[in-house]
Tab-separated table of C-alpha atoms in Angstrom:
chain	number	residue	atom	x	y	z
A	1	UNK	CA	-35.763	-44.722	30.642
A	2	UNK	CA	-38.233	-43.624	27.999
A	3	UNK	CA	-38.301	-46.572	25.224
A	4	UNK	CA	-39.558	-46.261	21.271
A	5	UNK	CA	-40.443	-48.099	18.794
A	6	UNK	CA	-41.858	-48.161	15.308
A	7	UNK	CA	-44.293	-45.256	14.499
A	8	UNK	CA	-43.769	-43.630	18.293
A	9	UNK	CA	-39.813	-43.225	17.624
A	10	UNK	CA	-40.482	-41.585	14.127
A	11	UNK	CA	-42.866	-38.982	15.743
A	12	UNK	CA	-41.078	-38.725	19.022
A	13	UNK	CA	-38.158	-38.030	16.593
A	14	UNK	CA	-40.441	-35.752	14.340
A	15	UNK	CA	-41.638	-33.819	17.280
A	16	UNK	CA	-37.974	-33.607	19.066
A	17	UNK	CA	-36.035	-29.778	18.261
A	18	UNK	CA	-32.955	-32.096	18.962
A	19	UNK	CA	-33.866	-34.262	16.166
A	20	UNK	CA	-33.758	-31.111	13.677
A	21	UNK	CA	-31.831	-28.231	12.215
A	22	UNK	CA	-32.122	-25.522	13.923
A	23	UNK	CA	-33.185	-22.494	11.669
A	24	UNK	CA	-32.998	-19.597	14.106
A	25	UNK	CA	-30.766	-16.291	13.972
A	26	UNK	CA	-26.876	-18.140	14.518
A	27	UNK	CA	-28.272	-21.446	15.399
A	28	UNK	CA	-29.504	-20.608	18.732
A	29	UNK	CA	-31.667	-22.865	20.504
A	30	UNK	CA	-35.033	-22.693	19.847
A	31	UNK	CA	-36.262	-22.722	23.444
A	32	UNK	CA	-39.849	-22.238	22.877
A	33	UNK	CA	-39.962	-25.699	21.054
A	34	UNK	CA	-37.694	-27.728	23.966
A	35	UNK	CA	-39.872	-29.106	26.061
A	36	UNK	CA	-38.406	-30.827	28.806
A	37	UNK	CA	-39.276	-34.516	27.568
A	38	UNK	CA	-37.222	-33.582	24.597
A	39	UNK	CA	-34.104	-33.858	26.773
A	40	UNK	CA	-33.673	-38.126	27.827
A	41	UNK	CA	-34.879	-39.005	24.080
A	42	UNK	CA	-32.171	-36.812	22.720
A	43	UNK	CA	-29.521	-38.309	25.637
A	44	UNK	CA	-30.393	-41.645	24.135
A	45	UNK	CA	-29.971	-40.933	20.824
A	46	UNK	CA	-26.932	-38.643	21.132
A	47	UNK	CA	-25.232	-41.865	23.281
A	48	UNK	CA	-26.373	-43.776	20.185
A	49	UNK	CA	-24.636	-41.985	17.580
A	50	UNK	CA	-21.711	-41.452	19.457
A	51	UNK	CA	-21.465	-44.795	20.092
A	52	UNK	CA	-21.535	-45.543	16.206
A	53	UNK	CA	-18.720	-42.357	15.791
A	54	UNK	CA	-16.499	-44.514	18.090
A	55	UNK	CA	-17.080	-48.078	16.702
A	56	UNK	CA	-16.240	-46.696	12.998
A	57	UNK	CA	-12.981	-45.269	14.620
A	58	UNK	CA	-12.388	-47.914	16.159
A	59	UNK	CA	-13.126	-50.527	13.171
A	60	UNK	CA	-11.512	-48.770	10.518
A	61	UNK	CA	-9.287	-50.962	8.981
A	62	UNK	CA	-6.329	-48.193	7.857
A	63	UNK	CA	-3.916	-47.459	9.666
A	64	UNK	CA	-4.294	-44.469	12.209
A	65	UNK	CA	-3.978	-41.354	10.973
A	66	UNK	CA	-4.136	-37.853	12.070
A	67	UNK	CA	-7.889	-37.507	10.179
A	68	UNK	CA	-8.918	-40.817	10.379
A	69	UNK	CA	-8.576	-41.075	14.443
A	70	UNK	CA	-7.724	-37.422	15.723
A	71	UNK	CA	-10.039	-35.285	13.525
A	72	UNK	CA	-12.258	-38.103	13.566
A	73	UNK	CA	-12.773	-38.170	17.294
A	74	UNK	CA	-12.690	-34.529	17.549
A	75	UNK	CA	-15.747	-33.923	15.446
A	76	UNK	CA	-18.196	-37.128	17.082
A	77	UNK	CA	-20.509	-36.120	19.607
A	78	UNK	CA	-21.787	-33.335	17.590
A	79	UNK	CA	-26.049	-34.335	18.973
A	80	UNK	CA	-24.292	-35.457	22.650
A	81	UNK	CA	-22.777	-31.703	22.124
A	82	UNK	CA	-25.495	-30.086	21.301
A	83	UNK	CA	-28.389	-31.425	24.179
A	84	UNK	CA	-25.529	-31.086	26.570
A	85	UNK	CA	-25.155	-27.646	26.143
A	86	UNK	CA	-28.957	-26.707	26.167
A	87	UNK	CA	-29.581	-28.914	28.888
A	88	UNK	CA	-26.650	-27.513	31.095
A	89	UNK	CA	-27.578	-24.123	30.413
A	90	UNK	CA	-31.273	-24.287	31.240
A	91	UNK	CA	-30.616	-26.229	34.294
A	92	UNK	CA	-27.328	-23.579	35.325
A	93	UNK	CA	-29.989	-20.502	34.476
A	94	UNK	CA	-33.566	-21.715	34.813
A	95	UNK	CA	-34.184	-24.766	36.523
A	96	UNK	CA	-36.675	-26.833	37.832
A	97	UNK	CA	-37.599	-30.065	39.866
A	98	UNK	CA	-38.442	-32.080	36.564
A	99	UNK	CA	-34.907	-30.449	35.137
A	100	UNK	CA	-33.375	-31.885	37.818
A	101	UNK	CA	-35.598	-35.431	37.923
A	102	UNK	CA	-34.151	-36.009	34.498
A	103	UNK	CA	-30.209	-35.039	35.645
A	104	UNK	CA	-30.439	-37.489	38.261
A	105	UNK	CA	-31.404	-40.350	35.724
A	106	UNK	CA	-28.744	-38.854	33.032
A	107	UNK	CA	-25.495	-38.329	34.901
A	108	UNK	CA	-25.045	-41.898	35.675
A	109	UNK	CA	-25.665	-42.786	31.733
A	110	UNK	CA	-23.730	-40.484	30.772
A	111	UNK	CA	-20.544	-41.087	33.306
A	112	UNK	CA	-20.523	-44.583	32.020
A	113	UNK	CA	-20.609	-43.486	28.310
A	114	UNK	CA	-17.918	-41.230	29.059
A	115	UNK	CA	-16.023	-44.110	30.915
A	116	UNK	CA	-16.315	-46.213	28.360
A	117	UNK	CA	-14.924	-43.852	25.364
A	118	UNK	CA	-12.254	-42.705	27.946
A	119	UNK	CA	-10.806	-45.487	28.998
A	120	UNK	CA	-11.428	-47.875	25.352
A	121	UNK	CA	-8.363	-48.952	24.779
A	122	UNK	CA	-8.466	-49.557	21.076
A	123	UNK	CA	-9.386	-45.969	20.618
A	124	UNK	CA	-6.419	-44.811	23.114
A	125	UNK	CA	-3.963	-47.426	20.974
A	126	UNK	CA	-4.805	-45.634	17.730
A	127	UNK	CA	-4.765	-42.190	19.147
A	128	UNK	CA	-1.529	-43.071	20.925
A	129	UNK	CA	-0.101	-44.227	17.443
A	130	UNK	CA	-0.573	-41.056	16.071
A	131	UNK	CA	0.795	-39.467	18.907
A	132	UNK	CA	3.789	-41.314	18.548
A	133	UNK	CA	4.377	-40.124	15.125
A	134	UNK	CA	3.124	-36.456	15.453
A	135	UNK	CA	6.519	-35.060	15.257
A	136	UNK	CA	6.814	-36.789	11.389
A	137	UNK	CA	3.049	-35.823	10.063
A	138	UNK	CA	3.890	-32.582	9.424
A	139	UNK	CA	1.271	-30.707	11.083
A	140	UNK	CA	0.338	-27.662	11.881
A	141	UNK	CA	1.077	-26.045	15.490
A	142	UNK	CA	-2.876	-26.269	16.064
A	143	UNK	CA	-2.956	-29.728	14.527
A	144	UNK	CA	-0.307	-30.954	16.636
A	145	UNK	CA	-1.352	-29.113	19.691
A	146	UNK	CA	-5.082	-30.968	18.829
A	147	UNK	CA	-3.067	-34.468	19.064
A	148	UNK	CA	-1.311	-33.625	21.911
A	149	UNK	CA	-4.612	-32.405	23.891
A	150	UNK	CA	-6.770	-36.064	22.814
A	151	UNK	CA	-4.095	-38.155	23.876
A	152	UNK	CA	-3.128	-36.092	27.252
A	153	UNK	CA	-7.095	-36.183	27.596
A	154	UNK	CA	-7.064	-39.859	27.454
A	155	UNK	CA	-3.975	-40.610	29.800
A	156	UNK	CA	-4.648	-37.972	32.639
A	157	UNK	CA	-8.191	-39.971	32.361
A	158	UNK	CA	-6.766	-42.838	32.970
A	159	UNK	CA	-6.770	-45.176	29.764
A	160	UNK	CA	-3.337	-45.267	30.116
A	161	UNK	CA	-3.825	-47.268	33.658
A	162	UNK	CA	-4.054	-51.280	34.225
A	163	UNK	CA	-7.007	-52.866	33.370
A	164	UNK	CA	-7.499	-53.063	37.285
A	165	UNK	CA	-7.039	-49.464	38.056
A	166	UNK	CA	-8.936	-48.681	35.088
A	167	UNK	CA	-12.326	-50.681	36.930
A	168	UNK	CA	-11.785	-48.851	40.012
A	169	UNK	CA	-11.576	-45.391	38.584
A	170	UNK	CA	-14.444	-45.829	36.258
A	171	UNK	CA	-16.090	-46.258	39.673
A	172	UNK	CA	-15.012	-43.555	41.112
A	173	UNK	CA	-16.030	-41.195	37.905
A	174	UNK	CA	-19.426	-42.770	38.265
A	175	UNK	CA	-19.888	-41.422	41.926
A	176	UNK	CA	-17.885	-38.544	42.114
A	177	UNK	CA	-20.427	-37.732	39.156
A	178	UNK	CA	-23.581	-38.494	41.323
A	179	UNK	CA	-21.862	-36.638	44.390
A	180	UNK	CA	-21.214	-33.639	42.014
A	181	UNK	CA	-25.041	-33.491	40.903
A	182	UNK	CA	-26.156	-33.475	44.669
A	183	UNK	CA	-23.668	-30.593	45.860
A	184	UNK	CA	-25.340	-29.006	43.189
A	185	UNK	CA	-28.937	-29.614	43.860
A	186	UNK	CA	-27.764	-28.649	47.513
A	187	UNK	CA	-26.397	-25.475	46.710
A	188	UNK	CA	-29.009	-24.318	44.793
A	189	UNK	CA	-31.812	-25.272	47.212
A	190	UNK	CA	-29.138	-23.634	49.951
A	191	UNK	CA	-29.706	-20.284	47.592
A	192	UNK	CA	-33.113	-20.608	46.816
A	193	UNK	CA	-34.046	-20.871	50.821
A	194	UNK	CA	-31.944	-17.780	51.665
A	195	UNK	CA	-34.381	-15.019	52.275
A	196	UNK	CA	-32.544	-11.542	53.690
């Protein structure tokens, strides 16, 4: 795990396309600036922020509401968003050993930042109370099918599950993660060997 500090973060942040707008035709990636070091610095940060989306969910002291909890949680992860879906299409497209190097660190960190949103139980209890009262919020058909989605999200992953079960599956997400990532790698070195 790469750490910063004091001038080194600013220019590692500086010097990161992650760490900027993106001023390119329809905000596509500027792939001639990513670099593959780019990509754990902006997993770290992107975990970070996230984090902070959560807490403030989490810790607001109103009562849930559909744009205080629902809209709220729909729109964090907008960095965690945005490296995922560069880094998952460089490494679906055009991969490479260091690519891969830096999957094998980040799926486990980002399984258990994924297990820990999924299965935080303050966050389910406010987006359950607002599932609870959907029906009398007078939403929308998207709006309500948007409250209906998080919360189904949440149970089917399990936050709806005893503490206990809730341990043992966050295990299981962890590994079935890591076992994922190696079918991968397998497959594709499977592909890359074939020769006709």
């Amino acid at each position: 795990v790469m750490l910063m500090s004091g001038c080194g973060e600013r220019t590692a942040k500086v010097d990161n396309p992650f760490f900027m707008e993106w001023d390119t035709p329809f905000g596509v990636p500027p792939f001639d600036k990513i670099d593959n070091e780019h990509f754990l610095p902006a997993y770290e940060e992107a975990i970070k922020q996230h984090k902070a989306e959560i807490d403030a969910i989490i810790n607001n002291p109103d009562e849930p509401t559909f744009e205080n909890t629902i809209v709220a949680f729909d729109q964090a992860g907008e960095l965690m968003s945005k490296v995922g879906a560069v880094f998952g299409g460089l490494r679906g497209a055009n991969t490479n050993d260091r690519l891969q190097e830096i999957a094998r660190e980040t799926t486990p960190m980002l399984s258990a930042h994924s297990n820990e949103i999924r299965m935080n139980q303050d966050l389910f209890g406010r987006i359950k109370a607002v599932y609870d009262q959907r029906e009398s919020l007078g939403l929308d058909l998207e709006d309500m099918r948007l409250v209906e989605k998080i919360y189904q999200d949440f149970e089917r992953g399990g936050a709806a599950l005893p503490e206990e079960q809730r341990e043992e599956l966050k295990k299981l997400n962890e590994r079935m993660s890591m076992i994922s990532l190696q079918l991968g790698e397998n497959s594709l070195k499977e592909n890359n060997g074939f020769k006709l």
